[in-house]
Amino acid sequence: MLEFIISKYNFWLYVILMMIGLYAMLAKRNLVKKLIGMNIFQTAIILFYVSIGVKKGSVHVPIIVDSHGHGAQLIHAADYLNPLPHVLMLTAIVVSIATTGVALAVLILIYRRYQTLNEDEIIHIRQARQKAGV
Amino acid sequence: MIWQLDLLILVFVIICALAAINIKDLLSAVIILGAYSFLMCLLWAEMGAVDVAFTEASVAAAVSTILFVGAVLKTTRRSKD
């Protein structure tokens, strides 16, 4: 059992990182803290996918030698890293920066309206305003 | 992939994540998140994903930190948790 945990240590640490992000999204009251938690959660998932493509004893990216002329050699896929998860995760990183930007814009609008970023206070002010009929 | 280096950077990344969540000052939390992104970039370069490391260093570490700092300066630095 202990050997099983140690041999796959990176996956366990990714899960711990993911749970840190989930805790921040659920339990923290400040909206910026929730956004930081979302960023941590996203990077933990991206980390997991990139680590799938790593193979033991292979550190090269696939580069074809002599691909245009004669003497092209056969490429063994087992000798190289798997580049497919890298390319997919590039898209995920760019999408994550877009969601962060939109979320920060919404946060600034919320702050202008309620003068606070605390979730409890925002709900309180909203209820008070609804009762007053504003 | 060198597993000693991998484990060391991963432990640093987890420490940075915990610090970014637990610190009361929002500006400090955002800067620690930038440090977290740079450590993540190191982790990817060490895993052989150099293209992802480049993108992370330019997009996530630089642009995201600047956006966060701008938003925090426009709103408030204080946080109760």
PDB file of C-alpha atoms in Angstrom:
ATOM      1  CA  MET A   1       0.000   0.000   0.000  1.00  0.00           C
ATOM      2  CA  LEU A   2       2.767   2.439   0.975  1.00  0.00           C
ATOM      3  CA  GLU A   3       4.714   1.497  -2.135  1.00  0.00           C
ATOM      4  CA  PHE A   4       1.624   2.146  -4.236  1.00  0.00           C
ATOM      5  CA  ILE A   5       1.296   5.655  -2.770  1.00  0.00           C
ATOM      6  CA  ILE A   6       4.993   6.492  -3.177  1.00  0.00           C
ATOM      7  CA  SER A   7       5.254   5.201  -6.749  1.00  0.00           C
ATOM      8  CA  LYS A   8       2.462   7.542  -7.865  1.00  0.00           C
ATOM      9  CA  TYR A   9       3.380  10.463  -5.555  1.00  0.00           C
ATOM     10  CA  ASN A  10       2.802  13.173  -8.168  1.00  0.00           C
ATOM     11  CA  PHE A  11      -0.829  12.188  -8.733  1.00  0.00           C
ATOM     12  CA  TRP A  12      -1.525  12.372  -4.982  1.00  0.00           C
ATOM     13  CA  LEU A  13       0.050  15.819  -4.781  1.00  0.00           C
ATOM     14  CA  TYR A  14      -2.052  16.996  -7.756  1.00  0.00           C
ATOM     15  CA  VAL A  15      -5.183  15.836  -5.965  1.00  0.00           C
ATOM     16  CA  ILE A  16      -4.098  17.729  -2.817  1.00  0.00           C
ATOM     17  CA  LEU A  17      -3.585  20.875  -4.946  1.00  0.00           C
ATOM     18  CA  MET A  18      -6.995  20.408  -6.545  1.00  0.00           C
ATOM     19  CA  MET A  19      -8.639  20.057  -3.112  1.00  0.00           C
ATOM     20  CA  ILE A  20      -6.913  23.263  -1.914  1.00  0.00           C
ATOM     21  CA  GLY A  21      -8.523  25.086  -4.847  1.00  0.00           C
ATOM     22  CA  LEU A  22     -11.924  23.496  -4.205  1.00  0.00           C
ATOM     23  CA  TYR A  23     -11.748  24.468  -0.515  1.00  0.00           C
ATOM     24  CA  ALA A  24     -10.977  28.074  -1.434  1.00  0.00           C
ATOM     25  CA  MET A  25     -13.887  28.191  -3.887  1.00  0.00           C
ATOM     26  CA  LEU A  26     -16.368  26.785  -1.359  1.00  0.00           C
ATOM     27  CA  ALA A  27     -15.293  28.069   2.052  1.00  0.00           C
ATOM     28  CA  LYS A  28     -13.687  31.482   1.507  1.00  0.00           C
ATOM     29  CA  ARG A  29     -16.057  34.468   1.745  1.00  0.00           C
ATOM     30  CA  ASN A  30     -14.007  36.984  -0.233  1.00  0.00           C
ATOM     31  CA  LEU A  31     -14.673  36.925  -3.980  1.00  0.00           C
ATOM     32  CA  VAL A  32     -11.026  37.499  -4.981  1.00  0.00           C
ATOM     33  CA  LYS A  33     -10.059  34.517  -2.805  1.00  0.00           C
ATOM     34  CA  LYS A  34     -12.636  32.411  -4.621  1.00  0.00           C
ATOM     35  CA  LEU A  35     -11.099  33.448  -7.954  1.00  0.00           C
ATOM     36  CA  ILE A  36      -7.609  32.510  -6.720  1.00  0.00           C
ATOM     37  CA  GLY A  37      -9.022  29.115  -5.724  1.00  0.00           C
ATOM     38  CA  MET A  38     -10.470  28.675  -9.216  1.00  0.00           C
ATOM     39  CA  ASN A  39      -7.049  29.430 -10.751  1.00  0.00           C
ATOM     40  CA  ILE A  40      -5.382  26.845  -8.502  1.00  0.00           C
ATOM     41  CA  PHE A  41      -8.011  24.251  -9.408  1.00  0.00           C
ATOM     42  CA  GLN A  42      -7.493  24.859 -13.133  1.00  0.00           C
ATOM     43  CA  THR A  43      -3.706  24.608 -12.961  1.00  0.00           C
ATOM     44  CA  ALA A  44      -3.957  21.373 -10.957  1.00  0.00           C
ATOM     45  CA  ILE A  45      -6.067  19.786 -13.704  1.00  0.00           C
ATOM     46  CA  ILE A  46      -3.712  21.054 -16.443  1.00  0.00           C
ATOM     47  CA  LEU A  47      -0.774  19.647 -14.450  1.00  0.00           C
ATOM     48  CA  PHE A  48      -2.461  16.243 -14.305  1.00  0.00           C
ATOM     49  CA  TYR A  49      -3.011  16.141 -18.065  1.00  0.00           C
ATOM     50  CA  VAL A  50       0.536  17.218 -18.926  1.00  0.00           C
ATOM     51  CA  SER A  51       1.997  14.623 -16.566  1.00  0.00           C
ATOM     52  CA  ILE A  52       0.129  11.869 -18.444  1.00  0.00           C
ATOM     53  CA  GLY A  53       2.289  12.519 -21.527  1.00  0.00           C
ATOM     54  CA  VAL A  54       5.587  12.028 -19.683  1.00  0.00           C
ATOM     55  CA  LYS A  55       7.326   8.693 -20.165  1.00  0.00           C
ATOM     56  CA  LYS A  56      10.119   7.278 -18.026  1.00  0.00           C
ATOM     57  CA  GLY A  57      13.551   7.754 -19.598  1.00  0.00           C
ATOM     58  CA  SER A  58      12.362   9.881 -22.525  1.00  0.00           C
ATOM     59  CA  VAL A  59      13.040  13.595 -22.398  1.00  0.00           C
ATOM     60  CA  HIS A  60      12.987  14.531 -26.080  1.00  0.00           C
ATOM     61  CA  VAL A  61      10.307  16.194 -28.111  1.00  0.00           C
ATOM     62  CA  PRO A  62       9.744  14.396 -31.417  1.00  0.00           C
ATOM     63  CA  ILE A  63      12.021  15.924 -34.079  1.00  0.00           C
ATOM     64  CA  ILE A  64      12.400  14.052 -37.371  1.00  0.00           C
ATOM     65  CA  VAL A  65      16.018  13.898 -38.524  1.00  0.00           C
ATOM     66  CA  ASP A  66      16.631  13.987 -42.313  1.00  0.00           C
ATOM     67  CA  SER A  67      12.969  14.181 -43.115  1.00  0.00           C
ATOM     68  CA  HIS A  68      13.481  15.810 -46.528  1.00  0.00           C
ATOM     69  CA  GLY A  69      16.336  13.828 -47.967  1.00  0.00           C
ATOM     70  CA  HIS A  70      17.341  10.179 -48.008  1.00  0.00           C
ATOM     71  CA  GLY A  71      18.193   8.156 -44.994  1.00  0.00           C
ATOM     72  CA  ALA A  72      15.096   8.999 -43.001  1.00  0.00           C
ATOM     73  CA  GLN A  73      14.985   6.835 -39.918  1.00  0.00           C
ATOM     74  CA  LEU A  74      12.005   5.143 -38.433  1.00  0.00           C
ATOM     75  CA  ILE A  75      10.618   6.899 -35.384  1.00  0.00           C
ATOM     76  CA  HIS A  76       9.812   4.863 -32.315  1.00  0.00           C
ATOM     77  CA  ALA A  77       6.971   6.519 -30.456  1.00  0.00           C
ATOM     78  CA  ALA A  78       8.133   4.964 -27.180  1.00  0.00           C
ATOM     79  CA  ASP A  79      11.345   7.039 -27.274  1.00  0.00           C
ATOM     80  CA  TYR A  80       9.571  10.382 -27.226  1.00  0.00           C
ATOM     81  CA  LEU A  81       7.222  12.340 -25.012  1.00  0.00           C
ATOM     82  CA  ASN A  82       3.575  12.372 -26.010  1.00  0.00           C
ATOM     83  CA  PRO A  83       3.000  15.957 -27.257  1.00  0.00           C
ATOM     84  CA  LEU A  84      -0.787  15.701 -27.634  1.00  0.00           C
ATOM     85  CA  PRO A  85      -1.681  16.655 -24.002  1.00  0.00           C
ATOM     86  CA  HIS A  86       0.698  19.642 -24.231  1.00  0.00           C
ATOM     87  CA  VAL A  87      -1.125  21.080 -27.224  1.00  0.00           C
ATOM     88  CA  LEU A  88      -4.539  20.537 -25.673  1.00  0.00           C
ATOM     89  CA  MET A  89      -3.441  22.181 -22.415  1.00  0.00           C
ATOM     90  CA  LEU A  90      -2.105  25.248 -24.255  1.00  0.00           C
ATOM     91  CA  THR A  91      -5.724  25.926 -25.210  1.00  0.00           C
ATOM     92  CA  ALA A  92      -6.820  25.412 -21.611  1.00  0.00           C
ATOM     93  CA  ILE A  93      -4.292  27.990 -20.338  1.00  0.00           C
ATOM     94  CA  VAL A  94      -5.499  30.621 -22.811  1.00  0.00           C
ATOM     95  CA  VAL A  95      -9.140  29.926 -21.910  1.00  0.00           C
ATOM     96  CA  SER A  96      -8.292  30.229 -18.206  1.00  0.00           C
ATOM     97  CA  ILE A  97      -6.806  33.723 -18.703  1.00  0.00           C
ATOM     98  CA  ALA A  98      -9.979  34.754 -20.563  1.00  0.00           C
ATOM     99  CA  THR A  99     -12.260  33.543 -17.754  1.00  0.00           C
ATOM    100  CA  THR A 100     -10.049  35.282 -15.173  1.00  0.00           C
ATOM    101  CA  GLY A 101     -10.308  38.577 -17.057  1.00  0.00           C
ATOM    102  CA  VAL A 102     -14.100  38.425 -17.326  1.00  0.00           C
ATOM    103  CA  ALA A 103     -14.402  37.458 -13.651  1.00  0.00           C
ATOM    104  CA  LEU A 104     -12.247  40.403 -12.576  1.00  0.00           C
ATOM    105  CA  ALA A 105     -14.363  42.795 -14.649  1.00  0.00           C
ATOM    106  CA  VAL A 106     -17.505  41.445 -12.937  1.00  0.00           C
ATOM    107  CA  LEU A 107     -15.790  41.850  -9.544  1.00  0.00           C
ATOM    108  CA  ILE A 108     -15.074  45.530 -10.225  1.00  0.00           C
ATOM    109  CA  LEU A 109     -18.744  46.067 -11.182  1.00  0.00           C
ATOM    110  CA  ILE A 110     -19.887  44.304  -7.986  1.00  0.00           C
ATOM    111  CA  TYR A 111     -17.591  46.483  -5.898  1.00  0.00           C
ATOM    112  CA  ARG A 112     -18.952  49.673  -7.509  1.00  0.00           C
ATOM    113  CA  ARG A 113     -22.499  48.632  -6.669  1.00  0.00           C
ATOM    114  CA  TYR A 114     -22.084  47.273  -3.120  1.00  0.00           C
ATOM    115  CA  GLN A 115     -18.790  48.835  -1.877  1.00  0.00           C
ATOM    116  CA  THR A 116     -17.628  45.430  -0.598  1.00  0.00           C
ATOM    117  CA  LEU A 117     -16.308  42.112  -1.888  1.00  0.00           C
ATOM    118  CA  ASN A 118     -17.499  39.986   1.020  1.00  0.00           C
ATOM    119  CA  GLU A 119     -20.165  37.511  -0.070  1.00  0.00           C
ATOM    120  CA  ASP A 120     -22.200  37.644   3.168  1.00  0.00           C
ATOM    121  CA  GLU A 121     -22.299  41.443   3.199  1.00  0.00           C
ATOM    122  CA  ILE A 122     -23.367  41.544  -0.472  1.00  0.00           C
ATOM    123  CA  ILE A 123     -26.297  39.173   0.205  1.00  0.00           C
ATOM    124  CA  HIS A 124     -27.236  41.232   3.289  1.00  0.00           C
ATOM    125  CA  ILE A 125     -27.213  44.533   1.376  1.00  0.00           C
ATOM    126  CA  ARG A 126     -29.212  42.974  -1.473  1.00  0.00           C
ATOM    127  CA  GLN A 127     -31.930  41.766   0.892  1.00  0.00           C
ATOM    128  CA  ALA A 128     -32.088  45.129   2.650  1.00  0.00           C
ATOM    129  CA  ARG A 129     -32.432  46.922  -0.692  1.00  0.00           C
ATOM    130  CA  GLN A 130     -35.150  44.535  -1.874  1.00  0.00           C
ATOM    131  CA  LYS A 131     -37.119  45.131   1.338  1.00  0.00           C
ATOM    132  CA  ALA A 132     -36.812  48.876   0.882  1.00  0.00           C
ATOM    133  CA  GLY A 133     -38.079  48.449  -2.669  1.00  0.00           C
ATOM    134  CA  VAL A 134     -35.106  50.021  -4.411  1.00  0.00           C
TER     135      VAL A 134
ATOM    136  CA  MET B   1      12.081  13.832 -15.661  1.00  0.00           C
ATOM    137  CA  ILE B   2      14.136  13.961 -12.442  1.00  0.00           C
ATOM    138  CA  TRP B   3      11.900  12.876  -9.611  1.00  0.00           C
ATOM    139  CA  GLN B   4      13.817  14.661  -6.823  1.00  0.00           C
ATOM    140  CA  LEU B   5      13.459  18.020  -8.600  1.00  0.00           C
ATOM    141  CA  ASP B   6       9.837  17.226  -9.440  1.00  0.00           C
ATOM    142  CA  LEU B   7       8.971  16.488  -5.799  1.00  0.00           C
ATOM    143  CA  LEU B   8      10.815  19.585  -4.511  1.00  0.00           C
ATOM    144  CA  ILE B   9       9.044  21.972  -6.904  1.00  0.00           C
ATOM    145  CA  LEU B  10       5.676  20.315  -6.235  1.00  0.00           C
ATOM    146  CA  VAL B  11       6.088  20.853  -2.470  1.00  0.00           C
ATOM    147  CA  PHE B  12       6.940  24.526  -3.122  1.00  0.00           C
ATOM    148  CA  VAL B  13       3.865  24.847  -5.354  1.00  0.00           C
ATOM    149  CA  ILE B  14       1.599  23.456  -2.623  1.00  0.00           C
ATOM    150  CA  ILE B  15       3.147  25.796  -0.015  1.00  0.00           C
ATOM    151  CA  CYS B  16       2.536  28.760  -2.365  1.00  0.00           C
ATOM    152  CA  ALA B  17      -1.090  27.694  -2.925  1.00  0.00           C
ATOM    153  CA  LEU B  18      -1.740  27.442   0.825  1.00  0.00           C
ATOM    154  CA  ALA B  19      -0.106  30.834   1.453  1.00  0.00           C
ATOM    155  CA  ALA B  20      -2.080  32.523  -1.343  1.00  0.00           C
ATOM    156  CA  ILE B  21      -5.327  31.237   0.146  1.00  0.00           C
ATOM    157  CA  ASN B  22      -4.638  32.004   3.809  1.00  0.00           C
ATOM    158  CA  ILE B  23      -3.056  35.462   3.648  1.00  0.00           C
ATOM    159  CA  LYS B  24      -5.332  38.349   4.708  1.00  0.00           C
ATOM    160  CA  ASP B  25      -3.934  41.078   2.440  1.00  0.00           C
ATOM    161  CA  LEU B  26      -5.305  40.592  -1.074  1.00  0.00           C
ATOM    162  CA  LEU B  27      -2.369  42.265  -2.860  1.00  0.00           C
ATOM    163  CA  SER B  28       0.084  39.883  -1.153  1.00  0.00           C
ATOM    164  CA  ALA B  29      -2.135  36.933  -2.066  1.00  0.00           C
ATOM    165  CA  VAL B  30      -2.113  37.963  -5.723  1.00  0.00           C
ATOM    166  CA  ILE B  31       1.687  38.365  -5.815  1.00  0.00           C
ATOM    167  CA  ILE B  32       2.081  34.929  -4.203  1.00  0.00           C
ATOM    168  CA  LEU B  33      -0.196  33.577  -6.930  1.00  0.00           C
ATOM    169  CA  GLY B  34       2.273  35.005  -9.460  1.00  0.00           C
ATOM    170  CA  ALA B  35       5.112  33.147  -7.727  1.00  0.00           C
ATOM    171  CA  TYR B  36       2.933  30.019  -7.848  1.00  0.00           C
ATOM    172  CA  SER B  37       2.575  30.437 -11.620  1.00  0.00           C
ATOM    173  CA  PHE B  38       6.340  30.770 -12.092  1.00  0.00           C
ATOM    174  CA  LEU B  39       6.977  27.613 -10.045  1.00  0.00           C
ATOM    175  CA  MET B  40       4.369  25.861 -12.197  1.00  0.00           C
ATOM    176  CA  CYS B  41       6.249  27.025 -15.291  1.00  0.00           C
ATOM    177  CA  LEU B  42       9.441  25.492 -13.851  1.00  0.00           C
ATOM    178  CA  LEU B  43       7.564  22.239 -13.270  1.00  0.00           C
ATOM    179  CA  TRP B  44       6.451  22.079 -16.887  1.00  0.00           C
ATOM    180  CA  ALA B  45       9.897  22.811 -18.284  1.00  0.00           C
ATOM    181  CA  GLU B  46      11.184  19.975 -16.115  1.00  0.00           C
ATOM    182  CA  MET B  47       8.480  17.627 -17.430  1.00  0.00           C
ATOM    183  CA  GLY B  48       9.574  18.329 -21.031  1.00  0.00           C
ATOM    184  CA  ALA B  49       6.534  20.428 -21.962  1.00  0.00           C
ATOM    185  CA  VAL B  50       8.554  23.461 -23.023  1.00  0.00           C
ATOM    186  CA  ASP B  51       5.757  24.996 -25.125  1.00  0.00           C
ATOM    187  CA  VAL B  52       3.363  24.912 -22.176  1.00  0.00           C
ATOM    188  CA  ALA B  53       6.073  26.421 -19.959  1.00  0.00           C
ATOM    189  CA  PHE B  54       6.507  29.356 -22.369  1.00  0.00           C
ATOM    190  CA  THR B  55       2.784  30.006 -22.490  1.00  0.00           C
ATOM    191  CA  GLU B  56       2.463  29.765 -18.717  1.00  0.00           C
ATOM    192  CA  ALA B  57       5.335  32.199 -18.116  1.00  0.00           C
ATOM    193  CA  SER B  58       3.991  34.804 -20.527  1.00  0.00           C
ATOM    194  CA  VAL B  59       0.234  34.436 -20.150  1.00  0.00           C
ATOM    195  CA  ALA B  60      -0.574  33.055 -16.702  1.00  0.00           C
ATOM    196  CA  ALA B  61       2.325  34.479 -14.685  1.00  0.00           C
ATOM    197  CA  ALA B  62       2.594  37.914 -16.313  1.00  0.00           C
ATOM    198  CA  VAL B  63      -0.775  38.918 -17.792  1.00  0.00           C
ATOM    199  CA  SER B  64      -2.925  37.271 -15.121  1.00  0.00           C
ATOM    200  CA  THR B  65      -0.903  38.847 -12.289  1.00  0.00           C
ATOM    201  CA  ILE B  66      -1.170  42.287 -13.902  1.00  0.00           C
ATOM    202  CA  LEU B  67      -4.948  41.884 -14.303  1.00  0.00           C
ATOM    203  CA  PHE B  68      -5.298  40.756 -10.684  1.00  0.00           C
ATOM    204  CA  VAL B  69      -3.195  43.646  -9.340  1.00  0.00           C
ATOM    205  CA  GLY B  70      -5.218  46.127 -11.397  1.00  0.00           C
ATOM    206  CA  ALA B  71      -8.500  44.746 -10.100  1.00  0.00           C
ATOM    207  CA  VAL B  72      -7.298  44.735  -6.470  1.00  0.00           C
ATOM    208  CA  LEU B  73      -6.098  48.331  -6.750  1.00  0.00           C
ATOM    209  CA  LYS B  74      -9.464  49.351  -8.231  1.00  0.00           C
ATOM    210  CA  THR B  75     -11.413  47.648  -5.443  1.00  0.00           C
ATOM    211  CA  THR B  76     -10.081  46.958  -1.943  1.00  0.00           C
ATOM    212  CA  ARG B  77      -7.034  45.311  -0.403  1.00  0.00           C
ATOM    213  CA  ARG B  78      -8.649  44.249   2.835  1.00  0.00           C
ATOM    214  CA  SER B  79     -10.130  40.797   3.293  1.00  0.00           C
ATOM    215  CA  LYS B  80     -11.662  39.166   6.342  1.00  0.00           C
ATOM    216  CA  ASP B  81     -10.514  35.622   5.526  1.00  0.00           C
TER     217      ASP B  81
END
